[in-house]
Amino acid sequence: MLVKVVVLTGAGISAESGLATFRDADGLWQGHHVDNVATPEAFHRDPATVHRFYDDRRRELRAVAPNAAHLALARLEQVLGDELLVVTQNVDDLHERAGSRRVVHMHGELLSALCDSCQGRFAWDDDLGDGPACPGCGNDTLRPDVVWFGEMPYDLDLIERALVRSDLFVAIGTSGAVYPAAGFVRMATRAGAKTLELNLDSSETSHLFDDARQGPAGKLVPEWVADVQALSR
Ligand code: BV8
Ligand code: ZN
């Protein structure tokens, strides 16, 4: 019998690919204060600094590859099909590059640009700092298509529908510090789902999970996927 699984991922799943996390010692928030690079106010106040922050991350993304954790989740999708949904807080495209198709980027994507004039969204893998013209309306009002603090995350209805009908909720590589994502474990528990956390060290929400395993995602996720595969044979 196939179980309905929702997997939430955070920066920790991409750490072993060489992408910085946010809160770890050498994390993204160390070099930049959140309020200067990840809020709409910061973008209106100083767009050049915000563009540089995201243009640098977009360039770094080209130089890295999915790791064993991303690849294991893509294999799990082969087994569970539509019964698996990956909800990521990450703006990188490593889940898709690993072969996952059923991925929701609740905080947006680095490889997408959003126009502040026509609200058009365009696949984008180049810098935005030099004010390129919007392919839709021609205005130079393109911004990174990411969800900043104070902005509404994407696809919350779809995510909440999947959570309330889930049998199993798994959080991988996330500190549980940012809402509404950090609240999903409570939503899943209320819906009667089993909950599992796979994280390098304890998070702000570890105590809310039925089972919390600590270690690198590149080791824990393939082990967990192998267990699920064995169960569903
Ligand atoms: C909103 C995109 C209205 C940009 C991001 C309730 C209470 C308190 C505050 C709030 C609240 N509700 C809303 C707020 C405000 C705010 C918020 O949560 N503030 C926090 C700081 C207190 N939330 C918002 O503003 C959100 N919008 O609320 O809109 C609304 C209200 C109600 C309902 C709906 C909407 C929007 C938040 C999104 C902001 N944008 N990213 C960008 O990427 O630049 S957030 C960004 O930071 C990430 O996307 C992610 O969400 C977060 C970072 O967290 P993690 O991914 O978990 O990364 P972190 O570094 O923290 O942790 C890494 C973990 O991995 C660690 O635990 C580490 O141990 C582990 N790890 C490391 N290496 C490994 C590993 N694990 C395994 N293997 C390894 N190798
Ligand atoms: Zn436009």
PDB file of C-alpha atoms and ligand atoms in Angstrom:
ATOM      1  CA  MET A   1       0.000   0.000   0.000  1.00  0.00           C
ATOM      2  CA  LEU A   2       1.616   3.288  -1.093  1.00  0.00           C
ATOM      3  CA  VAL A   3       1.885   5.967   1.618  1.00  0.00           C
ATOM      4  CA  LYS A   4       1.293   9.649   0.933  1.00  0.00           C
ATOM      5  CA  VAL A   5       4.540  11.449   1.756  1.00  0.00           C
ATOM      6  CA  VAL A   6       5.358  15.165   2.010  1.00  0.00           C
ATOM      7  CA  VAL A   7       9.076  16.007   2.240  1.00  0.00           C
ATOM      8  CA  LEU A   8      10.142  19.538   3.329  1.00  0.00           C
ATOM      9  CA  THR A   9      13.745  20.465   2.502  1.00  0.00           C
ATOM     10  CA  GLY A  10      15.932  23.377   3.597  1.00  0.00           C
ATOM     11  CA  ALA A  11      19.439  24.667   2.949  1.00  0.00           C
ATOM     12  CA  GLY A  12      20.977  21.701   4.792  1.00  0.00           C
ATOM     13  CA  ILE A  13      20.133  19.295   1.929  1.00  0.00           C
ATOM     14  CA  SER A  14      22.261  21.381  -0.466  1.00  0.00           C
ATOM     15  CA  ALA A  15      25.180  21.904   1.959  1.00  0.00           C
ATOM     16  CA  GLU A  16      27.071  18.800   0.756  1.00  0.00           C
ATOM     17  CA  SER A  17      26.773  20.147  -2.808  1.00  0.00           C
ATOM     18  CA  GLY A  18      28.819  23.157  -1.677  1.00  0.00           C
ATOM     19  CA  LEU A  19      26.016  25.739  -1.242  1.00  0.00           C
ATOM     20  CA  ALA A  20      26.141  27.811   1.962  1.00  0.00           C
ATOM     21  CA  THR A  21      23.292  27.420   4.413  1.00  0.00           C
ATOM     22  CA  PHE A  22      21.841  30.490   6.146  1.00  0.00           C
ATOM     23  CA  ARG A  23      22.436  30.145   9.823  1.00  0.00           C
ATOM     24  CA  ASP A  24      25.527  27.931  10.044  1.00  0.00           C
ATOM     25  CA  ALA A  25      28.831  29.566  11.043  1.00  0.00           C
ATOM     26  CA  ASP A  26      29.834  30.479   7.480  1.00  0.00           C
ATOM     27  CA  GLY A  27      26.170  30.897   6.487  1.00  0.00           C
ATOM     28  CA  LEU A  28      24.642  33.426   4.097  1.00  0.00           C
ATOM     29  CA  TRP A  29      23.196  35.502   6.906  1.00  0.00           C
ATOM     30  CA  GLN A  30      26.686  35.904   8.372  1.00  0.00           C
ATOM     31  CA  GLY A  31      27.910  37.949   5.422  1.00  0.00           C
ATOM     32  CA  HIS A  32      24.688  39.913   4.865  1.00  0.00           C
ATOM     33  CA  HIS A  33      21.991  41.103   7.257  1.00  0.00           C
ATOM     34  CA  VAL A  34      18.627  39.645   6.234  1.00  0.00           C
ATOM     35  CA  ASP A  35      17.085  43.150   6.260  1.00  0.00           C
ATOM     36  CA  ASN A  36      19.635  44.344   3.687  1.00  0.00           C
ATOM     37  CA  VAL A  37      19.195  41.590   1.110  1.00  0.00           C
ATOM     38  CA  ALA A  38      15.966  39.572   1.627  1.00  0.00           C
ATOM     39  CA  THR A  39      13.121  42.086   2.151  1.00  0.00           C
ATOM     40  CA  PRO A  40      11.114  44.167  -0.364  1.00  0.00           C
ATOM     41  CA  GLU A  41      12.137  47.269   1.604  1.00  0.00           C
ATOM     42  CA  ALA A  42      15.838  46.449   1.037  1.00  0.00           C
ATOM     43  CA  PHE A  43      15.203  46.015  -2.703  1.00  0.00           C
ATOM     44  CA  HIS A  44      13.524  49.414  -3.021  1.00  0.00           C
ATOM     45  CA  ARG A  45      16.166  51.063  -0.803  1.00  0.00           C
ATOM     46  CA  ASP A  46      19.268  49.537  -2.454  1.00  0.00           C
ATOM     47  CA  PRO A  47      18.503  47.289  -5.464  1.00  0.00           C
ATOM     48  CA  ALA A  48      22.194  47.046  -6.480  1.00  0.00           C
ATOM     49  CA  THR A  49      23.180  45.282  -3.229  1.00  0.00           C
ATOM     50  CA  VAL A  50      20.212  42.905  -3.440  1.00  0.00           C
ATOM     51  CA  HIS A  51      20.913  42.108  -7.112  1.00  0.00           C
ATOM     52  CA  ARG A  52      24.581  41.446  -6.311  1.00  0.00           C
ATOM     53  CA  PHE A  53      23.547  39.009  -3.511  1.00  0.00           C
ATOM     54  CA  TYR A  54      21.325  36.995  -5.869  1.00  0.00           C
ATOM     55  CA  ASP A  55      23.485  37.345  -8.993  1.00  0.00           C
ATOM     56  CA  ASP A  56      26.405  35.848  -6.978  1.00  0.00           C
ATOM     57  CA  ARG A  57      24.232  32.933  -5.776  1.00  0.00           C
ATOM     58  CA  ARG A  58      22.901  32.336  -9.316  1.00  0.00           C
ATOM     59  CA  ARG A  59      26.490  32.145 -10.617  1.00  0.00           C
ATOM     60  CA  GLU A  60      27.563  29.811  -7.741  1.00  0.00           C
ATOM     61  CA  LEU A  61      24.666  27.513  -8.576  1.00  0.00           C
ATOM     62  CA  ARG A  62      26.162  26.735 -12.014  1.00  0.00           C
ATOM     63  CA  ALA A  63      29.308  25.375 -10.338  1.00  0.00           C
ATOM     64  CA  VAL A  64      27.608  22.798  -8.069  1.00  0.00           C
ATOM     65  CA  ALA A  65      25.725  19.520  -8.601  1.00  0.00           C
ATOM     66  CA  PRO A  66      23.011  17.532  -6.775  1.00  0.00           C
ATOM     67  CA  ASN A  67      24.275  15.235  -3.987  1.00  0.00           C
ATOM     68  CA  ALA A  68      23.281  11.763  -2.773  1.00  0.00           C
ATOM     69  CA  ALA A  69      20.325  13.176  -0.800  1.00  0.00           C
ATOM     70  CA  HIS A  70      18.780  14.899  -3.849  1.00  0.00           C
ATOM     71  CA  LEU A  71      19.379  11.758  -5.964  1.00  0.00           C
ATOM     72  CA  ALA A  72      17.766   9.499  -3.341  1.00  0.00           C
ATOM     73  CA  LEU A  73      14.587  11.651  -3.303  1.00  0.00           C
ATOM     74  CA  ALA A  74      14.426  11.448  -7.110  1.00  0.00           C
ATOM     75  CA  ARG A  75      14.616   7.640  -6.826  1.00  0.00           C
ATOM     76  CA  LEU A  76      11.827   7.726  -4.205  1.00  0.00           C
ATOM     77  CA  GLU A  77       9.613   9.594  -6.693  1.00  0.00           C
ATOM     78  CA  GLN A  78      10.102   6.653  -9.093  1.00  0.00           C
ATOM     79  CA  VAL A  79       8.619   4.381  -6.390  1.00  0.00           C
ATOM     80  CA  LEU A  80       5.876   6.607  -4.943  1.00  0.00           C
ATOM     81  CA  GLY A  81       4.966   8.667  -8.024  1.00  0.00           C
ATOM     82  CA  ASP A  82       2.089  11.098  -7.249  1.00  0.00           C
ATOM     83  CA  GLU A  83       2.062   9.991  -3.605  1.00  0.00           C
ATOM     84  CA  LEU A  84       5.291  11.985  -3.015  1.00  0.00           C
ATOM     85  CA  LEU A  85       5.535  15.795  -2.911  1.00  0.00           C
ATOM     86  CA  VAL A  86       8.814  17.628  -2.272  1.00  0.00           C
ATOM     87  CA  VAL A  87       8.266  21.105  -0.798  1.00  0.00           C
ATOM     88  CA  THR A  88      11.523  23.071  -0.741  1.00  0.00           C
ATOM     89  CA  GLN A  89      12.490  26.342   0.899  1.00  0.00           C
ATOM     90  CA  ASN A  90      15.560  26.331  -1.352  1.00  0.00           C
ATOM     91  CA  VAL A  91      15.826  28.606  -4.381  1.00  0.00           C
ATOM     92  CA  ASP A  92      18.389  26.310  -6.065  1.00  0.00           C
ATOM     93  CA  ASP A  93      17.431  23.811  -8.823  1.00  0.00           C
ATOM     94  CA  LEU A  94      19.281  20.776  -7.424  1.00  0.00           C
ATOM     95  CA  HIS A  95      16.109  18.703  -6.831  1.00  0.00           C
ATOM     96  CA  GLU A  96      15.131  19.090 -10.481  1.00  0.00           C
ATOM     97  CA  ARG A  97      18.694  18.444 -11.685  1.00  0.00           C
ATOM     98  CA  ALA A  98      18.619  15.200  -9.640  1.00  0.00           C
ATOM     99  CA  GLY A  99      15.468  14.141 -11.533  1.00  0.00           C
ATOM    100  CA  SER A 100      12.666  15.103  -9.143  1.00  0.00           C
ATOM    101  CA  ARG A 101       9.576  16.404 -10.942  1.00  0.00           C
ATOM    102  CA  ARG A 102       7.068  16.880  -8.140  1.00  0.00           C
ATOM    103  CA  VAL A 103       8.852  19.848  -6.479  1.00  0.00           C
ATOM    104  CA  VAL A 104       7.226  23.017  -5.058  1.00  0.00           C
ATOM    105  CA  HIS A 105       9.534  26.030  -4.470  1.00  0.00           C
ATOM    106  CA  MET A 106       7.596  27.800  -1.719  1.00  0.00           C
ATOM    107  CA  HIS A 107      10.270  30.564  -1.493  1.00  0.00           C
ATOM    108  CA  GLY A 108      10.822  30.961  -5.241  1.00  0.00           C
ATOM    109  CA  GLU A 109      13.724  30.127  -7.586  1.00  0.00           C
ATOM    110  CA  LEU A 110      17.045  31.726  -8.457  1.00  0.00           C
ATOM    111  CA  LEU A 111      16.634  30.661 -12.113  1.00  0.00           C
ATOM    112  CA  SER A 112      13.461  32.763 -12.510  1.00  0.00           C
ATOM    113  CA  ALA A 113      12.869  36.522 -12.819  1.00  0.00           C
ATOM    114  CA  LEU A 114       9.688  38.366 -11.787  1.00  0.00           C
ATOM    115  CA  CYS A 115       8.648  41.698 -13.352  1.00  0.00           C
ATOM    116  CA  ASP A 116       7.409  44.368 -10.962  1.00  0.00           C
ATOM    117  CA  SER A 117       5.474  46.049 -13.811  1.00  0.00           C
ATOM    118  CA  CYS A 118       3.630  43.247 -15.655  1.00  0.00           C
ATOM    119  CA  GLN A 119       4.023  40.508 -12.952  1.00  0.00           C
ATOM    120  CA  GLY A 120       5.427  38.251 -15.695  1.00  0.00           C
ATOM    121  CA  ARG A 121       7.757  35.399 -14.592  1.00  0.00           C
ATOM    122  CA  PHE A 122      10.576  34.297 -16.889  1.00  0.00           C
ATOM    123  CA  ALA A 123      13.166  31.516 -16.764  1.00  0.00           C
ATOM    124  CA  TRP A 124      16.420  33.416 -16.099  1.00  0.00           C
ATOM    125  CA  ASP A 125      20.003  32.203 -15.676  1.00  0.00           C
ATOM    126  CA  ASP A 126      21.866  35.473 -16.116  1.00  0.00           C
ATOM    127  CA  ASP A 127      22.558  38.498 -13.917  1.00  0.00           C
ATOM    128  CA  LEU A 128      19.724  40.925 -13.160  1.00  0.00           C
ATOM    129  CA  GLY A 129      21.960  43.652 -11.713  1.00  0.00           C
ATOM    130  CA  ASP A 130      22.479  45.386 -15.079  1.00  0.00           C
ATOM    131  CA  GLY A 131      18.720  46.026 -15.426  1.00  0.00           C
ATOM    132  CA  PRO A 132      17.835  43.889 -18.455  1.00  0.00           C
ATOM    133  CA  ALA A 133      14.535  44.642 -20.219  1.00  0.00           C
ATOM    134  CA  CYS A 134      11.526  42.534 -19.230  1.00  0.00           C
ATOM    135  CA  PRO A 135      10.731  40.071 -22.096  1.00  0.00           C
ATOM    136  CA  GLY A 136       7.032  40.774 -21.431  1.00  0.00           C
ATOM    137  CA  CYS A 137       6.699  44.574 -21.178  1.00  0.00           C
ATOM    138  CA  GLY A 138      10.204  45.868 -21.914  1.00  0.00           C
ATOM    139  CA  ASN A 139      10.544  47.724 -18.602  1.00  0.00           C
ATOM    140  CA  ASP A 140      13.790  47.314 -16.612  1.00  0.00           C
ATOM    141  CA  THR A 141      11.796  46.261 -13.531  1.00  0.00           C
ATOM    142  CA  LEU A 142      12.879  42.629 -13.210  1.00  0.00           C
ATOM    143  CA  ARG A 143      13.588  41.313  -9.685  1.00  0.00           C
ATOM    144  CA  PRO A 144      14.751  37.896  -8.385  1.00  0.00           C
ATOM    145  CA  ASP A 145      11.675  35.602  -8.317  1.00  0.00           C
ATOM    146  CA  VAL A 146      12.222  34.727  -4.647  1.00  0.00           C
ATOM    147  CA  VAL A 147       9.896  35.226  -1.648  1.00  0.00           C
ATOM    148  CA  TRP A 148      11.346  37.806   0.695  1.00  0.00           C
ATOM    149  CA  PHE A 149      10.528  38.217   4.402  1.00  0.00           C
ATOM    150  CA  GLY A 150       7.066  39.744   4.747  1.00  0.00           C
ATOM    151  CA  GLU A 151       5.985  38.350   1.383  1.00  0.00           C
ATOM    152  CA  MET A 152       3.494  35.509   0.927  1.00  0.00           C
ATOM    153  CA  PRO A 153       5.113  32.163   0.119  1.00  0.00           C
ATOM    154  CA  TYR A 154       4.075  30.414  -3.127  1.00  0.00           C
ATOM    155  CA  ASP A 155       1.574  27.545  -3.447  1.00  0.00           C
ATOM    156  CA  LEU A 156       0.558  27.482   0.249  1.00  0.00           C
ATOM    157  CA  ASP A 157      -2.894  26.080  -0.636  1.00  0.00           C
ATOM    158  CA  LEU A 158      -1.400  23.174  -2.620  1.00  0.00           C
ATOM    159  CA  ILE A 159       1.084  22.509   0.214  1.00  0.00           C
ATOM    160  CA  GLU A 160      -1.571  22.592   2.939  1.00  0.00           C
ATOM    161  CA  ARG A 161      -3.824  20.248   0.908  1.00  0.00           C
ATOM    162  CA  ALA A 162      -0.947  17.750   0.624  1.00  0.00           C
ATOM    163  CA  LEU A 163      -0.132  18.048   4.349  1.00  0.00           C
ATOM    164  CA  VAL A 164      -3.688  17.342   5.561  1.00  0.00           C
ATOM    165  CA  ARG A 165      -3.895  14.179   3.418  1.00  0.00           C
ATOM    166  CA  SER A 166      -0.351  12.971   4.206  1.00  0.00           C
ATOM    167  CA  ASP A 167       0.541   9.745   6.091  1.00  0.00           C
ATOM    168  CA  LEU A 168       4.172  10.764   6.565  1.00  0.00           C
ATOM    169  CA  PHE A 169       5.873  14.202   6.852  1.00  0.00           C
ATOM    170  CA  VAL A 170       9.674  14.321   6.620  1.00  0.00           C
ATOM    171  CA  ALA A 171      11.800  17.472   7.198  1.00  0.00           C
ATOM    172  CA  ILE A 172      15.371  17.387   5.822  1.00  0.00           C
ATOM    173  CA  GLY A 173      18.137  19.962   6.474  1.00  0.00           C
ATOM    174  CA  THR A 174      16.064  22.768   7.919  1.00  0.00           C
ATOM    175  CA  SER A 175      16.497  24.709  11.186  1.00  0.00           C
ATOM    176  CA  GLY A 176      12.762  25.283  11.675  1.00  0.00           C
ATOM    177  CA  ALA A 177      13.401  29.007  12.168  1.00  0.00           C
ATOM    178  CA  VAL A 178      11.283  30.433   9.333  1.00  0.00           C
ATOM    179  CA  TYR A 179       7.457  30.423   9.115  1.00  0.00           C
ATOM    180  CA  PRO A 180       5.070  29.268   7.754  1.00  0.00           C
ATOM    181  CA  ALA A 181       7.416  26.340   6.761  1.00  0.00           C
ATOM    182  CA  ALA A 182       8.404  25.708  10.410  1.00  0.00           C
ATOM    183  CA  GLY A 183       4.716  25.218  11.234  1.00  0.00           C
ATOM    184  CA  PHE A 184       4.152  22.359   8.744  1.00  0.00           C
ATOM    185  CA  VAL A 185       5.115  19.638  11.244  1.00  0.00           C
ATOM    186  CA  ARG A 186       2.276  20.752  13.520  1.00  0.00           C
ATOM    187  CA  MET A 187      -0.162  20.765  10.571  1.00  0.00           C
ATOM    188  CA  ALA A 188       0.902  17.231   9.563  1.00  0.00           C
ATOM    189  CA  THR A 189       0.675  15.947  13.137  1.00  0.00           C
ATOM    190  CA  ARG A 190      -2.837  17.394  13.494  1.00  0.00           C
ATOM    191  CA  ALA A 191      -3.756  15.503  10.287  1.00  0.00           C
ATOM    192  CA  GLY A 192      -2.597  12.234  11.910  1.00  0.00           C
ATOM    193  CA  ALA A 193       0.614  11.857   9.889  1.00  0.00           C
ATOM    194  CA  LYS A 194       3.798  10.283  11.244  1.00  0.00           C
ATOM    195  CA  THR A 195       6.672  12.832  11.360  1.00  0.00           C
ATOM    196  CA  LEU A 196      10.430  12.329  10.841  1.00  0.00           C
ATOM    197  CA  GLU A 197      13.307  14.848  10.947  1.00  0.00           C
ATOM    198  CA  LEU A 198      16.649  14.176   9.208  1.00  0.00           C
ATOM    199  CA  ASN A 199      19.109  16.935  10.180  1.00  0.00           C
ATOM    200  CA  LEU A 200      22.817  17.410  10.918  1.00  0.00           C
ATOM    201  CA  ASP A 201      21.958  18.625  14.439  1.00  0.00           C
ATOM    202  CA  SER A 202      18.819  19.382  16.443  1.00  0.00           C
ATOM    203  CA  SER A 203      16.593  22.155  15.102  1.00  0.00           C
ATOM    204  CA  GLU A 204      14.157  24.573  16.724  1.00  0.00           C
ATOM    205  CA  THR A 205      11.367  22.028  16.076  1.00  0.00           C
ATOM    206  CA  SER A 206      13.067  18.636  16.670  1.00  0.00           C
ATOM    207  CA  HIS A 207      10.891  18.121  19.769  1.00  0.00           C
ATOM    208  CA  LEU A 208       7.760  18.185  17.601  1.00  0.00           C
ATOM    209  CA  PHE A 209       8.754  15.129  15.513  1.00  0.00           C
ATOM    210  CA  ASP A 210       7.883  11.481  16.295  1.00  0.00           C
ATOM    211  CA  ASP A 211      11.419  10.523  15.203  1.00  0.00           C
ATOM    212  CA  ALA A 212      14.456  12.809  14.760  1.00  0.00           C
ATOM    213  CA  ARG A 213      17.712  11.378  13.332  1.00  0.00           C
ATOM    214  CA  GLN A 214      20.932  13.401  13.261  1.00  0.00           C
ATOM    215  CA  GLY A 215      23.637  13.203  10.620  1.00  0.00           C
ATOM    216  CA  PRO A 216      24.506  14.462   7.130  1.00  0.00           C
ATOM    217  CA  ALA A 217      21.618  14.331   4.615  1.00  0.00           C
ATOM    218  CA  GLY A 218      23.930  12.640   2.098  1.00  0.00           C
ATOM    219  CA  LYS A 219      23.970   9.597   4.423  1.00  0.00           C
ATOM    220  CA  LEU A 220      20.576   9.736   6.215  1.00  0.00           C
ATOM    221  CA  VAL A 221      18.358  10.333   3.169  1.00  0.00           C
ATOM    222  CA  PRO A 222      19.601   7.394   1.011  1.00  0.00           C
ATOM    223  CA  GLU A 223      19.268   5.117   4.108  1.00  0.00           C
ATOM    224  CA  TRP A 224      15.684   6.305   4.763  1.00  0.00           C
ATOM    225  CA  VAL A 225      14.728   5.954   1.062  1.00  0.00           C
ATOM    226  CA  ALA A 226      16.114   2.396   0.991  1.00  0.00           C
ATOM    227  CA  ASP A 227      13.881   1.581   4.003  1.00  0.00           C
ATOM    228  CA  VAL A 228      10.792   2.996   2.254  1.00  0.00           C
ATOM    229  CA  GLN A 229      11.654   1.104  -0.966  1.00  0.00           C
ATOM    230  CA  ALA A 230      12.020  -2.146   1.029  1.00  0.00           C
ATOM    231  CA  LEU A 231       8.626  -1.515   2.670  1.00  0.00           C
ATOM    232  CA  SER A 232       6.819  -0.814  -0.586  1.00  0.00           C
ATOM    233  CA  ARG A 233       8.099  -3.952  -2.376  1.00  0.00           C
TER     234      ARG A 233
HETATM  235  C1  BV8 B   1       5.158  35.462   5.599  1.00  0.00           C
HETATM  236  C2  BV8 B   1      14.098  33.056  -0.023  1.00  0.00           C
HETATM  237  C3  BV8 B   1       2.906  36.335   5.577  1.00  0.00           C
HETATM  238  C4  BV8 B   1      15.132  34.095  -0.236  1.00  0.00           C
HETATM  239  C5  BV8 B   1      13.525  32.906   2.366  1.00  0.00           C
HETATM  240  C6  BV8 B   1       5.367  33.406  12.908  1.00  0.00           C
HETATM  241  C7  BV8 B   1       6.221  33.554  13.971  1.00  0.00           C
HETATM  242  C8  BV8 B   1       7.367  34.387  13.828  1.00  0.00           C
HETATM  243  C9  BV8 B   1       7.677  35.030  12.622  1.00  0.00           C
HETATM  244  C10 BV8 B   1       6.822  34.878  11.579  1.00  0.00           C
HETATM  245  C11 BV8 B   1       5.667  34.088  11.723  1.00  0.00           C
HETATM  246  N1  BV8 B   1       5.027  34.098  10.533  1.00  0.00           N
HETATM  247  C12 BV8 B   1       5.735  34.885   9.649  1.00  0.00           C
HETATM  248  C13 BV8 B   1       6.835  35.374  10.270  1.00  0.00           C
HETATM  249  C14 BV8 B   1       7.846  36.239   9.659  1.00  0.00           C
HETATM  250  C15 BV8 B   1       8.898  35.506   8.827  1.00  0.00           C
HETATM  251  C16 BV8 B   1       9.706  34.583   9.707  1.00  0.00           C
HETATM  252  O1  BV8 B   1       9.467  33.382   9.770  1.00  0.00           O
HETATM  253  N2  BV8 B   1      10.691  35.190  10.371  1.00  0.00           N
HETATM  254  C17 BV8 B   1      11.611  34.359  11.188  1.00  0.00           C
HETATM  255  C18 BV8 B   1      13.034  34.798  10.912  1.00  0.00           C
HETATM  256  C19 BV8 B   1      11.252  34.446  12.632  1.00  0.00           C
HETATM  257  N3  BV8 B   1       8.293  34.747   7.730  1.00  0.00           N
HETATM  258  C20 BV8 B   1       8.027  35.436   6.566  1.00  0.00           C
HETATM  259  O2  BV8 B   1       8.230  36.622   6.400  1.00  0.00           O
HETATM  260  C21 BV8 B   1       7.412  34.606   5.438  1.00  0.00           C
HETATM  261  N4  BV8 B   1       6.285  35.283   4.874  1.00  0.00           N
HETATM  262  O3  BV8 B   1       5.073  35.099   6.747  1.00  0.00           O
HETATM  263  O4  BV8 B   1       4.132  36.063   4.876  1.00  0.00           O
HETATM  264  C22 BV8 B   1       2.185  35.052   5.895  1.00  0.00           C
HETATM  265  C23 BV8 B   1       1.625  34.879   7.157  1.00  0.00           C
HETATM  266  C24 BV8 B   1       0.905  33.715   7.427  1.00  0.00           C
HETATM  267  C25 BV8 B   1       0.790  32.664   6.493  1.00  0.00           C
HETATM  268  C26 BV8 B   1       1.377  32.866   5.271  1.00  0.00           C
HETATM  269  C27 BV8 B   1       2.125  34.034   4.985  1.00  0.00           C
HETATM  270  C28 BV8 B   1       8.398  34.459   4.252  1.00  0.00           C
HETATM  271  C29 BV8 B   1       9.630  33.789   4.665  1.00  0.00           C
HETATM  272  C30 BV8 B   1      10.485  33.445   3.420  1.00  0.00           C
HETATM  273  C31 BV8 B   1      11.727  34.317   3.352  1.00  0.00           C
HETATM  274  N5  BV8 B   1      12.603  33.854   2.244  1.00  0.00           N
HETATM  275  N6  BV8 B   1      14.269  32.460   1.297  1.00  0.00           N
HETATM  276  C32 BV8 B   1      16.537  33.533  -0.205  1.00  0.00           C
HETATM  277  O5  BV8 B   1      16.711  32.313  -0.208  1.00  0.00           O
HETATM  278  O6  BV8 B   1      17.445  34.385  -0.208  1.00  0.00           O
HETATM  279  S1  BV8 B   1      13.772  32.194   3.938  1.00  0.00           S
HETATM  280  C33 BV8 B   1      15.274  31.330   3.821  1.00  0.00           C
HETATM  281  O7  BV8 B   1      15.701  31.188   5.152  1.00  0.00           O
HETATM  282  C34 BV8 B   1      15.169  29.914   3.284  1.00  0.00           C
HETATM  283  O8  BV8 B   1      14.311  29.806   2.194  1.00  0.00           O
HETATM  284  C35 BV8 B   1      14.679  29.140   4.513  1.00  0.00           C
HETATM  285  O9  BV8 B   1      13.281  29.235   4.623  1.00  0.00           O
HETATM  286  C36 BV8 B   1      15.316  29.913   5.640  1.00  0.00           C
HETATM  287  C37 BV8 B   1      16.583  29.247   6.047  1.00  0.00           C
HETATM  288  O10 BV8 B   1      16.237  28.146   6.770  1.00  0.00           O
HETATM  289  P1  BV8 B   1      16.884  26.704   6.405  1.00  0.00           P
HETATM  290  O11 BV8 B   1      16.657  26.405   4.957  1.00  0.00           O
HETATM  291  O12 BV8 B   1      16.355  25.784   7.413  1.00  0.00           O
HETATM  292  O13 BV8 B   1      18.466  26.951   6.564  1.00  0.00           O
HETATM  293  P2  BV8 B   1      19.303  27.203   7.912  1.00  0.00           P
HETATM  294  O14 BV8 B   1      20.650  27.627   7.494  1.00  0.00           O
HETATM  295  O15 BV8 B   1      18.529  28.049   8.874  1.00  0.00           O
HETATM  296  O16 BV8 B   1      19.396  25.742   8.583  1.00  0.00           O
HETATM  297  C38 BV8 B   1      20.068  24.715   7.896  1.00  0.00           C
HETATM  298  C39 BV8 B   1      19.826  23.448   8.711  1.00  0.00           C
HETATM  299  O17 BV8 B   1      20.428  22.364   8.003  1.00  0.00           O
HETATM  300  C40 BV8 B   1      20.456  23.499  10.108  1.00  0.00           C
HETATM  301  O18 BV8 B   1      19.508  22.983  11.055  1.00  0.00           O
HETATM  302  C41 BV8 B   1      21.681  22.582   9.990  1.00  0.00           C
HETATM  303  O19 BV8 B   1      21.880  21.843  11.164  1.00  0.00           O
HETATM  304  C42 BV8 B   1      21.242  21.619   8.889  1.00  0.00           C
HETATM  305  N7  BV8 B   1      22.359  21.103   8.082  1.00  0.00           N
HETATM  306  C43 BV8 B   1      23.509  21.743   7.718  1.00  0.00           C
HETATM  307  N8  BV8 B   1      24.278  20.906   6.948  1.00  0.00           N
HETATM  308  C44 BV8 B   1      23.571  19.733   6.816  1.00  0.00           C
HETATM  309  C45 BV8 B   1      22.339  19.864   7.541  1.00  0.00           C
HETATM  310  N9  BV8 B   1      21.418  18.881   7.621  1.00  0.00           N
HETATM  311  C46 BV8 B   1      21.725  17.701   6.980  1.00  0.00           C
HETATM  312  N10 BV8 B   1      22.879  17.512   6.254  1.00  0.00           N
HETATM  313  C47 BV8 B   1      23.818  18.486   6.168  1.00  0.00           C
HETATM  314  N11 BV8 B   1      24.934  18.255   5.471  1.00  0.00           N
HETATM  315 ZN    ZN B   2       7.297  43.118 -17.404  1.00  0.00          ZN
END
